[in-house]
Coordinates of C-alpha atoms and ligand atoms in Angstrom, one line a residue:
M646 CA -24.0 -7.5 -102.6
S647 CA -26.8 -5.9 -103.8
P648 CA -28.8 -2.7 -102.3
D649 CA -31.7 -4.8 -101.1
V650 CA -29.3 -7.1 -99.5
A651 CA -27.4 -4.3 -98.2
T652 CA -30.3 -2.8 -96.1
D653 CA -31.8 -6.3 -94.8
R654 CA -28.3 -6.9 -93.3
N655 CA -28.1 -3.1 -91.3
P656 CA -26.0 -5.3 -88.8
T657 CA -27.5 -2.3 -86.3
N658 CA -30.4 -3.3 -85.9
D659 CA -30.8 -6.7 -87.6
R660 CA -30.4 -10.1 -85.7
T661 CA -28.4 -12.4 -88.1
P662 CA -30.1 -15.4 -88.2
L663 CA -28.2 -18.5 -87.7
G664 CA -27.1 -20.3 -90.6
D665 CA -26.8 -16.5 -92.2
P666 CA -24.4 -17.1 -95.2
T667 CA -23.0 -14.2 -96.2
P668 CA -21.8 -13.2 -92.4
V669 CA -20.5 -9.6 -92.3
G670 CA -16.8 -10.3 -92.0
D671 CA -14.0 -11.7 -93.8
A672 CA -12.9 -15.2 -93.2
A673 CA -9.7 -14.9 -94.9
R674 CA -8.3 -13.2 -92.3
M675 CA -8.2 -16.8 -90.5
G676 CA -5.0 -17.2 -92.5
D677 CA -2.7 -15.2 -91.2
P678 CA -0.8 -17.3 -88.1
Q679 CA 0.7 -13.9 -86.8
W680 CA -2.7 -12.6 -86.4
W681 CA -2.0 -11.4 -82.5
R682 CA 0.1 -9.1 -82.9
S683 CA -1.3 -6.3 -84.1
A684 CA -5.2 -7.8 -83.3
V685 CA -7.6 -4.9 -82.5
V686 CA -9.5 -7.1 -79.7
Y687 CA -13.3 -6.3 -78.8
Q688 CA -13.7 -7.7 -75.3
I689 CA -17.5 -9.2 -74.1
Y690 CA -18.4 -9.0 -70.9
P691 CA -20.9 -11.8 -71.4
R692 CA -23.9 -11.0 -69.0
S693 CA -23.8 -7.0 -70.4
F694 CA -22.9 -7.4 -74.5
A695 CA -26.8 -8.7 -76.1
D696 CA -29.7 -11.2 -74.2
G697 CA -31.0 -13.1 -76.7
N698 CA -33.4 -15.0 -74.4
G699 CA -35.4 -12.1 -72.8
D700 CA -34.8 -12.4 -68.9
G701 CA -32.5 -9.1 -68.8
I702 CA -28.8 -11.2 -68.8
G703 CA -26.8 -11.3 -71.7
D704 CA -26.3 -14.8 -73.4
L705 CA -25.1 -16.3 -75.9
A706 CA -28.0 -16.3 -78.1
G707 CA -27.6 -12.4 -78.1
M708 CA -23.5 -12.8 -79.0
T709 CA -24.3 -15.0 -81.1
S710 CA -27.3 -12.9 -82.8
R711 CA -24.8 -9.4 -82.2
L712 CA -21.2 -10.8 -84.5
D713 CA -22.2 -8.8 -87.8
Y714 CA -21.9 -5.7 -85.5
L715 CA -18.7 -7.2 -84.5
G716 CA -17.5 -7.7 -88.4
A717 CA -18.8 -4.8 -89.5
L718 CA -17.0 -3.1 -86.4
G719 CA -13.7 -4.6 -87.9
V720 CA -12.3 -6.1 -85.4
D721 CA -10.1 -9.1 -85.9
A722 CA -11.2 -11.0 -82.3
V723 CA -12.8 -11.0 -79.4
W724 CA -12.0 -12.1 -75.3
I725 CA -15.3 -13.2 -74.1
S726 CA -15.3 -12.4 -69.9
P727 CA -15.6 -15.7 -68.1
W728 CA -19.2 -17.9 -69.1
Y729 CA -18.6 -20.7 -67.3
P730 CA -21.5 -21.8 -64.0
S731 CA -20.7 -19.6 -61.5
P732 CA -22.4 -18.5 -58.2
L733 CA -21.2 -14.9 -59.3
A734 CA -19.7 -13.8 -56.0
D735 CA -17.4 -11.8 -58.3
G736 CA -19.1 -11.0 -62.0
G737 CA -17.9 -14.7 -62.8
Y738 CA -14.2 -14.9 -62.2
D739 CA -15.7 -17.3 -59.2
V740 CA -15.6 -20.2 -61.8
A741 CA -17.4 -23.0 -60.4
D742 CA -16.6 -25.6 -63.6
F743 CA -14.0 -24.5 -66.0
C744 CA -15.4 -26.9 -68.7
D745 CA -18.6 -25.9 -69.1
I746 CA -21.4 -22.4 -69.9
D747 CA -23.4 -21.1 -67.2
P748 CA -27.1 -22.0 -67.8
R749 CA -27.9 -18.8 -67.7
L750 CA -25.8 -18.0 -71.0
G751 CA -26.3 -20.9 -72.5
T752 CA -24.8 -24.3 -73.5
L753 CA -21.7 -25.7 -74.9
E754 CA -23.5 -26.7 -77.9
Q755 CA -23.7 -22.7 -77.9
A756 CA -20.5 -21.5 -77.3
D757 CA -19.5 -24.2 -80.5
E758 CA -21.5 -22.1 -82.2
F759 CA -20.6 -19.0 -81.3
V760 CA -17.0 -19.7 -82.3
A761 CA -17.9 -21.4 -86.1
R762 CA -19.8 -18.6 -87.0
A763 CA -17.2 -16.0 -85.6
H764 CA -14.3 -17.8 -87.4
E765 CA -17.2 -17.3 -90.4
R766 CA -16.6 -13.6 -90.1
G767 CA -12.6 -14.0 -89.3
I768 CA -13.0 -13.0 -85.9
R769 CA -10.6 -15.2 -83.1
V770 CA -12.7 -16.1 -79.7
I771 CA -10.1 -16.2 -77.2
I772 CA -11.8 -16.5 -73.6
D773 CA -10.6 -16.2 -69.8
L774 CA -8.5 -18.5 -68.0
V775 CA -8.6 -17.5 -63.8
P776 CA -6.2 -19.6 -62.8
N777 CA -5.8 -18.1 -59.5
H778 CA -8.8 -19.5 -57.4
C779 CA -11.8 -21.3 -58.7
S780 CA -15.7 -20.7 -56.7
H781 CA -16.2 -22.1 -53.2
E782 CA -19.1 -24.1 -55.2
H783 CA -16.6 -25.9 -57.7
E784 CA -16.5 -29.3 -56.2
L785 CA -13.0 -29.7 -55.7
F786 CA -13.1 -27.5 -53.2
R787 CA -16.2 -28.8 -51.4
A788 CA -14.3 -32.0 -51.8
A789 CA -11.5 -30.3 -50.1
V790 CA -13.9 -28.7 -47.1
A791 CA -15.3 -32.4 -46.4
A792 CA -12.1 -34.0 -46.9
G793 CA -10.5 -32.0 -43.2
P794 CA -7.3 -31.0 -42.9
G795 CA -4.2 -32.9 -44.1
S796 CA -5.8 -34.1 -46.5
P797 CA -4.7 -34.6 -50.2
E798 CA -8.3 -32.7 -51.2
R799 CA -7.0 -29.6 -49.4
D800 CA -3.7 -30.0 -50.4
M801 CA -5.9 -28.7 -53.6
F802 CA -6.0 -25.0 -52.0
V803 CA -3.8 -23.1 -49.5
F804 CA -5.5 -24.4 -46.0
H805 CA -3.4 -23.6 -42.9
D806 CA -4.3 -23.3 -38.7
G807 CA -5.0 -20.3 -37.6
K808 CA -2.4 -18.1 -34.8
G809 CA -2.8 -17.5 -31.2
P810 CA -3.9 -20.2 -29.2
D811 CA -7.1 -21.5 -30.8
G812 CA -5.7 -20.5 -33.5
A813 CA -8.6 -18.0 -34.2
E814 CA -5.7 -15.3 -36.3
P815 CA -5.8 -15.4 -39.9
P816 CA -2.1 -17.7 -40.5
T817 CA -0.3 -14.1 -42.0
N818 CA -1.6 -10.7 -42.4
W819 CA -1.9 -10.7 -46.3
V820 CA -5.2 -8.8 -47.2
S821 CA -8.0 -9.8 -49.9
E822 CA -7.5 -7.3 -53.1
F823 CA -11.1 -6.7 -52.0
G824 CA -10.6 -4.9 -48.8
G825 CA -10.4 -6.9 -45.4
P826 CA -8.2 -10.6 -44.7
A827 CA -7.2 -12.6 -46.8
W828 CA -8.5 -15.2 -45.0
H829 CA -11.8 -17.1 -44.5
R830 CA -12.2 -19.8 -41.0
L831 CA -14.7 -22.9 -42.2
T832 CA -16.3 -23.8 -39.3
D833 CA -17.1 -27.2 -38.8
A834 CA -20.1 -29.5 -39.0
E835 CA -20.8 -29.5 -35.4
G836 CA -19.9 -25.2 -36.0
N837 CA -16.7 -25.4 -34.2
P838 CA -13.6 -23.0 -36.2
E839 CA -11.0 -25.0 -38.0
Q840 CA -8.8 -24.4 -40.0
W841 CA -8.3 -21.1 -42.5
Y842 CA -8.3 -21.0 -46.2
L843 CA -6.6 -18.5 -48.1
H844 CA -8.2 -15.8 -50.5
L845 CA -6.9 -13.6 -52.5
F846 CA -9.8 -12.0 -53.9
A847 CA -13.4 -12.6 -52.5
P848 CA -14.0 -15.5 -49.8
E849 CA -16.1 -17.4 -52.5
Q850 CA -13.1 -17.4 -54.4
P851 CA -10.7 -20.3 -53.2
D852 CA -6.8 -19.9 -54.2
W853 CA -5.6 -22.7 -55.4
N854 CA -1.6 -24.3 -54.3
W855 CA 0.5 -24.1 -56.9
S856 CA 3.2 -25.8 -55.9
N857 CA 0.7 -28.9 -56.2
P858 CA 1.5 -30.4 -59.4
K859 CA -1.5 -31.9 -59.4
V860 CA -3.3 -28.4 -60.0
A861 CA -1.1 -27.8 -62.5
D862 CA -2.5 -31.2 -64.5
F863 CA -6.0 -29.8 -63.6
Y864 CA -5.1 -26.6 -66.0
D865 CA -3.4 -28.3 -69.1
D866 CA -6.4 -30.1 -69.1
V867 CA -9.3 -26.7 -69.0
L868 CA -6.7 -25.8 -71.8
R869 CA -7.0 -28.7 -74.1
F870 CA -10.7 -28.8 -73.2
W871 CA -11.1 -25.3 -75.2
F872 CA -8.5 -25.8 -77.4
D873 CA -9.8 -29.0 -78.5
R874 CA -13.2 -27.2 -79.0
G875 CA -11.3 -24.4 -81.5
I876 CA -10.7 -21.6 -79.2
D877 CA -7.6 -19.2 -80.5
G878 CA -6.2 -18.2 -76.9
F879 CA -7.2 -17.3 -73.4
R880 CA -6.9 -14.1 -71.0
I881 CA -5.2 -15.2 -68.0
D882 CA -6.8 -14.1 -64.9
V883 CA -4.5 -12.3 -62.3
A884 CA -1.4 -13.6 -64.1
D885 CA 1.1 -12.4 -62.0
S886 CA -0.7 -14.2 -59.1
C887 CA -1.2 -18.4 -58.6
A888 CA 2.7 -19.3 -57.0
M889 CA 2.7 -18.1 -53.6
D890 CA 5.5 -17.9 -51.2
M891 CA 4.4 -21.4 -48.9
S892 CA 6.5 -20.4 -45.6
L893 CA 3.8 -17.8 -45.4
P894 CA 5.5 -14.7 -44.0
D895 CA 3.7 -12.2 -42.9
L896 CA 4.1 -8.8 -45.1
P897 CA 5.6 -5.7 -44.1
V898 CA 3.3 -3.2 -42.9
D899 CA 3.2 0.9 -44.5
P900 CA 4.3 3.5 -41.9
R901 CA 1.7 5.6 -43.5
T902 CA -1.3 3.3 -42.7
G903 CA -0.2 0.9 -39.9
E904 CA -1.9 -1.9 -43.3
P905 CA 0.1 -4.1 -44.5
T906 CA 1.5 -2.7 -47.8
R907 CA -0.5 -3.0 -51.5
E908 CA 3.0 -2.4 -53.4
K909 CA 4.2 -5.0 -55.3
F910 CA 7.5 -5.6 -53.9
P911 CA 10.4 -7.4 -55.5
G912 CA 10.5 -10.7 -53.3
H913 CA 6.8 -10.3 -53.2
P914 CA 4.4 -13.6 -51.2
T915 CA 2.2 -13.7 -53.0
Y916 CA 2.9 -11.5 -57.0
D917 CA 5.2 -11.4 -59.4
R918 CA 6.7 -15.0 -58.5
P919 CA 10.1 -16.5 -59.8
E920 CA 7.9 -19.5 -59.8
L921 CA 5.2 -18.4 -62.4
E922 CA 7.8 -18.7 -65.2
T923 CA 8.1 -22.4 -64.8
I924 CA 4.3 -22.3 -64.9
Q925 CA 3.5 -20.4 -67.7
R926 CA 6.2 -22.2 -69.9
R927 CA 3.8 -25.4 -69.1
W928 CA 0.9 -23.6 -70.5
R929 CA 2.8 -22.1 -73.0
A930 CA 3.8 -25.6 -74.4
V931 CA 0.2 -26.7 -74.4
A932 CA -0.9 -23.9 -76.5
D933 CA 2.6 -24.9 -79.0
E934 CA 0.8 -28.4 -79.3
Y935 CA -1.5 -27.0 -81.7
V936 CA 0.9 -24.7 -83.7
D937 CA 0.2 -27.2 -86.6
T938 CA -3.4 -27.5 -86.8
P939 CA -5.5 -25.4 -90.1
Q940 CA -6.6 -23.3 -87.6
G941 CA -2.8 -22.6 -86.7
G942 CA -1.5 -21.3 -83.3
R943 CA -2.9 -20.6 -80.4
V944 CA -2.0 -17.4 -77.9
F945 CA -2.5 -16.2 -74.4
V946 CA -3.3 -12.5 -73.1
S947 CA -1.3 -11.7 -69.9
E948 CA -3.6 -9.4 -67.3
A949 CA -0.8 -7.9 -64.8
Y950 CA -1.0 -4.9 -63.5
L951 CA 2.9 -4.2 -62.9
D952 CA 5.6 -1.7 -62.7
P953 CA 7.9 -0.9 -63.9
I954 CA 7.0 -2.1 -67.4
Q955 CA 10.7 -4.7 -67.3
R956 CA 8.4 -7.0 -64.7
L957 CA 5.4 -7.3 -66.7
T958 CA 7.8 -7.9 -70.3
R959 CA 9.6 -10.7 -68.8
Y960 CA 5.9 -12.7 -68.7
V961 CA 6.4 -12.4 -72.4
E962 CA 9.5 -13.5 -73.2
P963 CA 10.1 -15.5 -75.4
G964 CA 8.5 -19.4 -74.6
R965 CA 6.4 -18.0 -72.4
L966 CA 3.2 -16.1 -73.0
H967 CA 2.1 -14.4 -76.3
T968 CA 1.4 -10.8 -75.2
T969 CA 0.6 -9.3 -71.9
F970 CA -1.7 -5.8 -71.3
N971 CA 0.2 -2.7 -71.4
F972 CA -2.5 -1.6 -68.7
D973 CA -0.3 1.7 -68.2
A974 CA -1.7 3.5 -71.0
L975 CA -4.9 3.0 -69.7
L976 CA -3.5 4.3 -66.1
T977 CA -1.2 7.4 -67.5
E978 CA -3.0 11.1 -67.3
W979 CA -4.2 12.7 -70.1
D980 CA -1.1 15.0 -70.4
P981 CA 1.7 15.2 -73.6
D982 CA 4.8 14.8 -71.7
S983 CA 3.4 11.1 -69.5
Q984 CA 1.9 10.0 -72.8
R985 CA 4.7 10.3 -74.9
A986 CA 7.3 8.8 -71.7
M987 CA 4.8 5.5 -71.3
V988 CA 4.8 5.0 -75.4
T989 CA 8.1 5.8 -75.3
N990 CA 8.6 3.3 -72.3
S991 CA 6.6 1.1 -73.1
L992 CA 8.0 -0.3 -76.7
A993 CA 11.3 -0.2 -75.4
G994 CA 10.0 -2.7 -73.0
H995 CA 8.5 -4.9 -75.5
R996 CA 11.1 -4.3 -78.6
H997 CA 13.6 -5.5 -75.7
V998 CA 11.8 -9.7 -75.9
G999 CA 10.3 -9.2 -79.1
A1000 CA 6.7 -8.6 -77.9
P1001 CA 4.2 -6.0 -79.6
C1002 CA 2.6 -4.1 -77.2
T1003 CA -1.2 -4.2 -76.8
W1004 CA -3.0 -0.7 -75.8
V1005 CA -5.8 -0.6 -73.2
L1006 CA -8.1 2.3 -72.4
G1007 CA -10.1 0.4 -70.6
N1008 CA -12.2 -2.4 -69.4
H1009 CA -14.7 -4.2 -66.8
D1010 CA -12.6 -3.5 -63.7
Q1011 CA -12.2 0.2 -64.4
P1012 CA -14.4 3.4 -64.9
R1013 CA -15.7 3.8 -68.6
V1014 CA -12.6 5.9 -70.5
A1015 CA -14.9 8.5 -71.4
S1016 CA -15.6 9.8 -68.0
R1017 CA -11.8 8.3 -66.3
L1018 CA -10.8 11.3 -69.4
G1019 CA -13.6 13.8 -68.3
R1020 CA -12.4 14.0 -64.8
A1021 CA -9.8 16.4 -62.5
V1022 CA -8.0 13.7 -61.9
T1023 CA -7.7 11.5 -65.8
G1024 CA -4.8 8.4 -64.9
A1025 CA -3.8 6.3 -61.7
P1026 CA 0.0 5.7 -61.9
F1027 CA 1.8 3.6 -60.0
R1028 CA 3.2 4.9 -56.7
D1029 CA 5.5 3.0 -54.8
G1030 CA 5.2 0.0 -57.1
A1031 CA 1.6 0.0 -56.0
L1032 CA -1.4 0.8 -58.5
G1033 CA -3.1 4.0 -56.7
E1034 CA -5.9 3.2 -58.0
R1035 CA -8.3 3.2 -55.0
A1036 CA -10.0 6.6 -55.9
H1037 CA -9.8 5.8 -59.3
K1038 CA -12.7 3.6 -59.1
G1039 CA -16.6 3.7 -59.4
P1040 CA -18.3 7.3 -60.9
D1041 CA -17.6 11.0 -59.7
P1042 CA -20.5 13.5 -60.2
A1043 CA -17.7 16.2 -61.0
E1044 CA -16.8 14.6 -64.3
D1045 CA -17.8 16.7 -67.5
I1046 CA -19.1 14.4 -70.0
E1047 CA -18.3 15.8 -73.4
L1048 CA -15.0 17.2 -72.2
G1049 CA -14.2 13.3 -71.5
R1050 CA -15.6 11.9 -74.7
R1051 CA -13.8 14.5 -76.8
R1052 CA -10.6 13.1 -75.2
A1053 CA -11.3 9.4 -75.3
R1054 CA -12.1 9.9 -79.5
A1055 CA -8.5 11.6 -79.3
A1056 CA -7.3 9.0 -77.2
A1057 CA -8.7 6.3 -79.5
L1058 CA -6.8 7.7 -82.5
L1059 CA -4.0 8.0 -80.1
E1060 CA -3.9 3.9 -79.0
L1061 CA -5.2 2.8 -82.6
A1062 CA -2.4 4.3 -84.6
L1063 CA 0.7 3.2 -82.2
P1064 CA 2.5 -0.2 -83.2
G1065 CA 0.9 -3.9 -81.7
G1066 CA -2.6 -4.9 -80.7
A1067 CA -5.1 -2.6 -79.5
Y1068 CA -8.7 -3.8 -76.7
V1069 CA -11.4 -2.4 -77.4
Y1070 CA -14.2 -3.1 -74.1
Q1071 CA -18.0 -3.0 -75.0
G1072 CA -19.3 0.7 -75.0
E1073 CA -16.2 2.0 -75.7
E1074 CA -16.6 2.3 -78.9
L1075 CA -19.8 4.0 -78.5
G1076 CA -18.3 6.6 -76.2
L1077 CA -20.4 5.4 -73.0
D1078 CA -20.3 6.5 -69.8
E1079 CA -19.8 5.2 -66.4
V1080 CA -23.1 5.1 -64.8
D1081 CA -24.0 6.1 -61.7
L1082 CA -26.1 3.1 -60.0
P1083 CA -28.2 3.0 -57.0
V1084 CA -26.7 1.0 -54.2
E1085 CA -29.0 -1.0 -53.9
V1086 CA -28.5 -2.8 -57.4
L1087 CA -24.7 -3.0 -56.5
Q1088 CA -23.1 -6.9 -57.2
D1089 CA -19.3 -6.1 -57.8
P1090 CA -17.7 -7.7 -53.8
T1091 CA -16.3 -4.8 -53.4
W1092 CA -19.3 -2.6 -52.2
E1093 CA -19.3 -5.2 -49.4
Q1094 CA -15.6 -5.8 -48.6
S1095 CA -14.8 -1.9 -48.5
G1096 CA -17.5 -1.1 -46.0
H1097 CA -20.0 0.9 -48.3
T1098 CA -16.6 3.2 -49.4
D1099 CA -16.1 1.9 -53.0
K1100 CA -19.3 1.3 -55.6
G1101 CA -16.2 -0.7 -57.2
R1102 CA -17.1 -1.6 -61.0
D1103 CA -20.2 -2.5 -61.7
G1104 CA -20.9 1.2 -63.5
C1105 CA -18.7 0.0 -66.6
R1106 CA -20.8 -3.2 -66.8
V1107 CA -23.9 -1.7 -67.3
P1108 CA -25.6 -3.7 -70.0
L1109 CA -25.2 -2.0 -74.1
P1110 CA -27.6 -0.1 -75.3
W1111 CA -28.1 -0.8 -79.0
S1112 CA -31.6 0.6 -80.0
G1113 CA -34.3 2.5 -78.7
E1114 CA -35.3 5.3 -76.9
A1115 CA -35.6 4.0 -73.6
P1116 CA -34.1 0.4 -71.5
P1117 CA -33.4 -2.4 -72.7
Y1118 CA -32.5 -0.5 -75.6
G1119 CA -33.4 -3.5 -77.8
F1120 CA -30.2 -5.4 -75.3
S1121 CA -33.0 -8.0 -74.8
Q1122 CA -35.1 -9.6 -77.1
D1123 CA -38.4 -8.6 -75.3
P1124 CA -38.8 -5.3 -75.0
G1125 CA -40.3 -5.9 -71.5
A1126 CA -37.2 -7.5 -69.8
V1127 CA -35.6 -5.8 -66.9
P1128 CA -31.5 -5.7 -67.4
W1129 CA -29.3 -7.2 -64.9
L1130 CA -28.3 -3.4 -64.1
P1131 CA -30.5 -0.6 -64.9
Q1132 CA -29.6 1.5 -68.0
P1133 CA -29.6 5.0 -67.4
A1134 CA -32.0 7.5 -69.1
H1135 CA -29.5 9.4 -70.8
W1136 CA -28.3 6.5 -73.0
A1137 CA -31.5 7.3 -75.3
G1138 CA -29.6 9.0 -78.5
H1139 CA -26.3 7.0 -77.6
T1140 CA -27.5 3.9 -78.8
V1141 CA -25.6 1.3 -81.8
A1142 CA -29.1 2.4 -83.8
D1143 CA -28.6 5.9 -83.5
Q1144 CA -24.9 6.0 -84.1
T1145 CA -24.8 3.7 -86.8
G1146 CA -24.8 5.5 -90.2
T1147 CA -24.8 9.0 -87.9
E1148 CA -21.7 11.3 -89.7
G1149 CA -19.4 12.3 -86.2
S1150 CA -20.7 9.7 -83.4
F1151 CA -18.6 8.0 -82.2
L1152 CA -19.1 4.5 -83.9
E1153 CA -18.7 5.9 -86.9
L1154 CA -15.1 6.8 -85.9
Y1155 CA -14.3 3.9 -84.4
R1156 CA -15.2 1.8 -87.7
A1157 CA -13.4 4.4 -90.1
A1158 CA -10.4 4.1 -87.8
L1159 CA -10.0 -0.2 -87.5
A1160 CA -10.9 0.2 -91.4
L1161 CA -8.2 2.6 -91.9
R1162 CA -6.3 0.4 -90.0
R1163 CA -6.8 -2.6 -92.1
D1164 CA -5.8 -0.4 -95.3
L1165 CA -2.7 1.1 -93.9
P1166 CA 0.2 -0.7 -94.2
A1167 CA 1.7 2.1 -92.0
L1168 CA -0.3 0.7 -88.7
G1169 CA -1.1 -2.4 -87.0
A1170 CA 1.8 -4.4 -85.5
G1171 CA 4.7 -2.8 -88.5
P1172 CA 7.2 -4.3 -90.0
T1173 CA 8.9 -4.6 -87.2
T1174 CA 8.6 -5.4 -83.4
N1175 CA 7.6 -2.1 -82.0
G1176 CA 10.5 -0.6 -83.7
D1177 CA 8.5 1.9 -86.6
L1178 CA 7.7 4.5 -84.4
V1179 CA 9.4 8.1 -85.2
W1180 CA 8.7 11.0 -82.4
D1181 CA 8.0 14.1 -84.6
E1182 CA 10.5 16.8 -83.1
T1183 CA 8.6 19.9 -84.6
T1184 CA 5.0 19.7 -83.3
P1185 CA 3.8 22.6 -80.9
E1186 CA 3.9 22.9 -78.0
G1187 CA 1.4 20.6 -76.1
V1188 CA 1.2 18.5 -79.3
L1189 CA 2.0 15.3 -79.4
G1190 CA 3.2 14.0 -82.9
F1191 CA 5.1 10.4 -84.5
H1192 CA 5.7 8.8 -87.9
R1193 CA 5.2 5.8 -88.9
E1194 CA 6.2 4.4 -92.4
P1195 CA 5.4 4.0 -94.8
G1196 CA 3.8 8.1 -95.2
F1197 CA 1.6 8.6 -92.1
T1198 CA 1.8 10.9 -89.0
C1199 CA -0.2 11.2 -85.7
W1200 CA -1.0 14.4 -83.9
V1201 CA -2.1 14.7 -81.2
N1202 CA -3.1 18.7 -79.4
F1203 CA -3.4 18.7 -75.3
S1204 CA -2.4 22.2 -75.6
E1205 CA -5.4 25.1 -74.8
V1206 CA -4.5 26.7 -78.0
A1207 CA -5.5 25.5 -81.8
V1208 CA -2.5 24.8 -83.6
E1209 CA -2.0 24.4 -87.5
L1210 CA -1.4 20.7 -89.1
P1211 CA 1.9 20.6 -90.8
A1212 CA 2.9 21.2 -94.2
G1213 CA 2.5 18.9 -96.7
T1214 CA -0.2 16.4 -95.3
T1215 CA -3.8 15.3 -95.7
V1216 CA -6.4 14.9 -93.0
T1217 CA -7.6 11.2 -93.2
L1218 CA -9.2 11.0 -89.9
S1219 CA -10.0 13.5 -87.1
S1220 CA -11.2 12.3 -83.6
S1221 CA -14.1 15.2 -84.0
P1222 CA -14.4 18.1 -87.0
L1223 CA -11.6 20.7 -87.5
T1224 CA -12.5 24.1 -87.2
D1225 CA -10.9 26.0 -90.4
G1226 CA -8.5 23.0 -90.6
L1227 CA -6.9 23.6 -87.2
L1228 CA -6.3 21.0 -84.9
G1229 CA -8.1 21.9 -81.5
T1230 CA -7.5 21.2 -77.8
D1231 CA -7.7 17.5 -77.2
Q1232 CA -8.3 16.8 -81.0
A1233 CA -6.3 13.8 -82.8
V1234 CA -5.6 13.8 -86.3
W1235 CA -4.1 10.7 -89.0
L1236 CA -2.7 12.4 -91.5
R1237 CA -0.9 11.2 -95.1
R1238 CA 2.7 12.7 -96.0
Ligands
BGC1377 C1 -10.8 -10.1 -63.1 C2 -11.4 -8.8 -61.8 C3 -11.7 -10.2 -60.4 C4 -10.4 -10.2 -60.6 C5 -10.1 -11.3 -59.7 C6 -9.3 -9.4 -62.3 O1 -8.1 -9.7 -63.2 O2 -10.3 -8.6 -64.1 O3 -12.5 -8.4 -62.8 O4 -12.5 -9.1 -60.2 O5 -8.9 -10.8 -61.8 O6 -10.9 -13.1 -60.7

């Protein structure tokens, strides 16, 4: 490529015109059938990634125009949060049609175009499958409501009469994940109350009845619809749900709170049910129909917050799903003992079933990693088998963002050096922080359903800053466009354009790490399944270190003092500049031995 062309094709500032003959990336990477074992997967939250038509909402045209950015970043795949038609009661996780694209995001043809252009760059495409629920506007739910009690249409969902003489009490004491009861009572055309339906999430998200075989058939068709269009895999939303105990037992009440327990205890009526194995094996069989296609096998990644790790890794036993998010990495406190225990435990659990780990630092449901690591409480580990996450959500005015960014850089080098794959949530590579949004603009159902006590997840979903000094920071084609969530003034200086080619920027750290990850044979999945990490027992107090072969060592300094690096090593990459050659507090380094 000539220097002129390289300048023209600066992936930061230019929108790649469709049909560009020299995409940034490497199509040859599409040839590896085991790609998912070590893939770095970039999560796109479509409404907040890039706006191609200037309406303030990210869309497929914007995504396609930014593919060279992702090619230059060096990711192996993208996972796209739901792009389906949706009334957006839960950010698109309330799906009104599983086989179409939301018109605000584009068309099916544009989705095909995106997939083709991604593949040209060697970037695989994973989309979201939401199997626990749909939107209350889905045609099958509308038909169920219209058909009335006892109908086959209603049997696709979980409808039930209420308790008490007039059925005014919900069928069980189950609670919604967003707060409040997990049942909603319908009223008929005359305004009379009738049956209740189950929604483990928002009332606009009715749960399917997976004990009805027609539901499984329906999802087989959805999988094939997208696999036939060239999609490489699915992220399975709330993969520990779907199946439930249809005898509808009440949950035990937690004596400490007087409320139904939030613990996902063994035998729970709605979570981690044994029936899930049949469902997952069925999905796997559909994916395996595609193994012999030129594109190769298609994959699943499960989303489930489960503890201990052995419960989670059952989902990735042979013949079930391929990978599962390892949320322990995201939930663990920033201290060396907790981090080491988490890594050891995660690798052992995955090794046992022969699946690779997939490390996760953030996503669209959690506070930005740079913010989280700058807070007094840096993790939210499982307690009593329940996710201790309530205090973990939303903004925190007391956070120290500079501390958080320093740690987030170190955490990135730690994560990317571990055996297995890794996920990068859009904006993580820019070091973005959690935005404290005014309550009038909040859209996450958590805000309403928590009775205005939890600002929820919008703060990590603010549209990305690409360039310029003021909103919309190049997010929209139209500089006058108003992004669907407001971007903060303090993002000036943190845009992609600002960080591209800037020594020491977050983005350049990620690019360097991902490039090295490709080049160094010690990194990625490793020669054996997760079996190639050896802890370095010679590190000073408060420093976590490990070796991978050939010749790679990673050290992370959690202590208050700067330490000397091990003799006989040279620095390949450091999370921030070393002072006097010493590894300082909250710094990580990749070393060659
Ligand atoms: C998704 C959330 C969503 C929920 C219900 C989660 O796991 O990541 O964003 O609200 O599922 O679909």
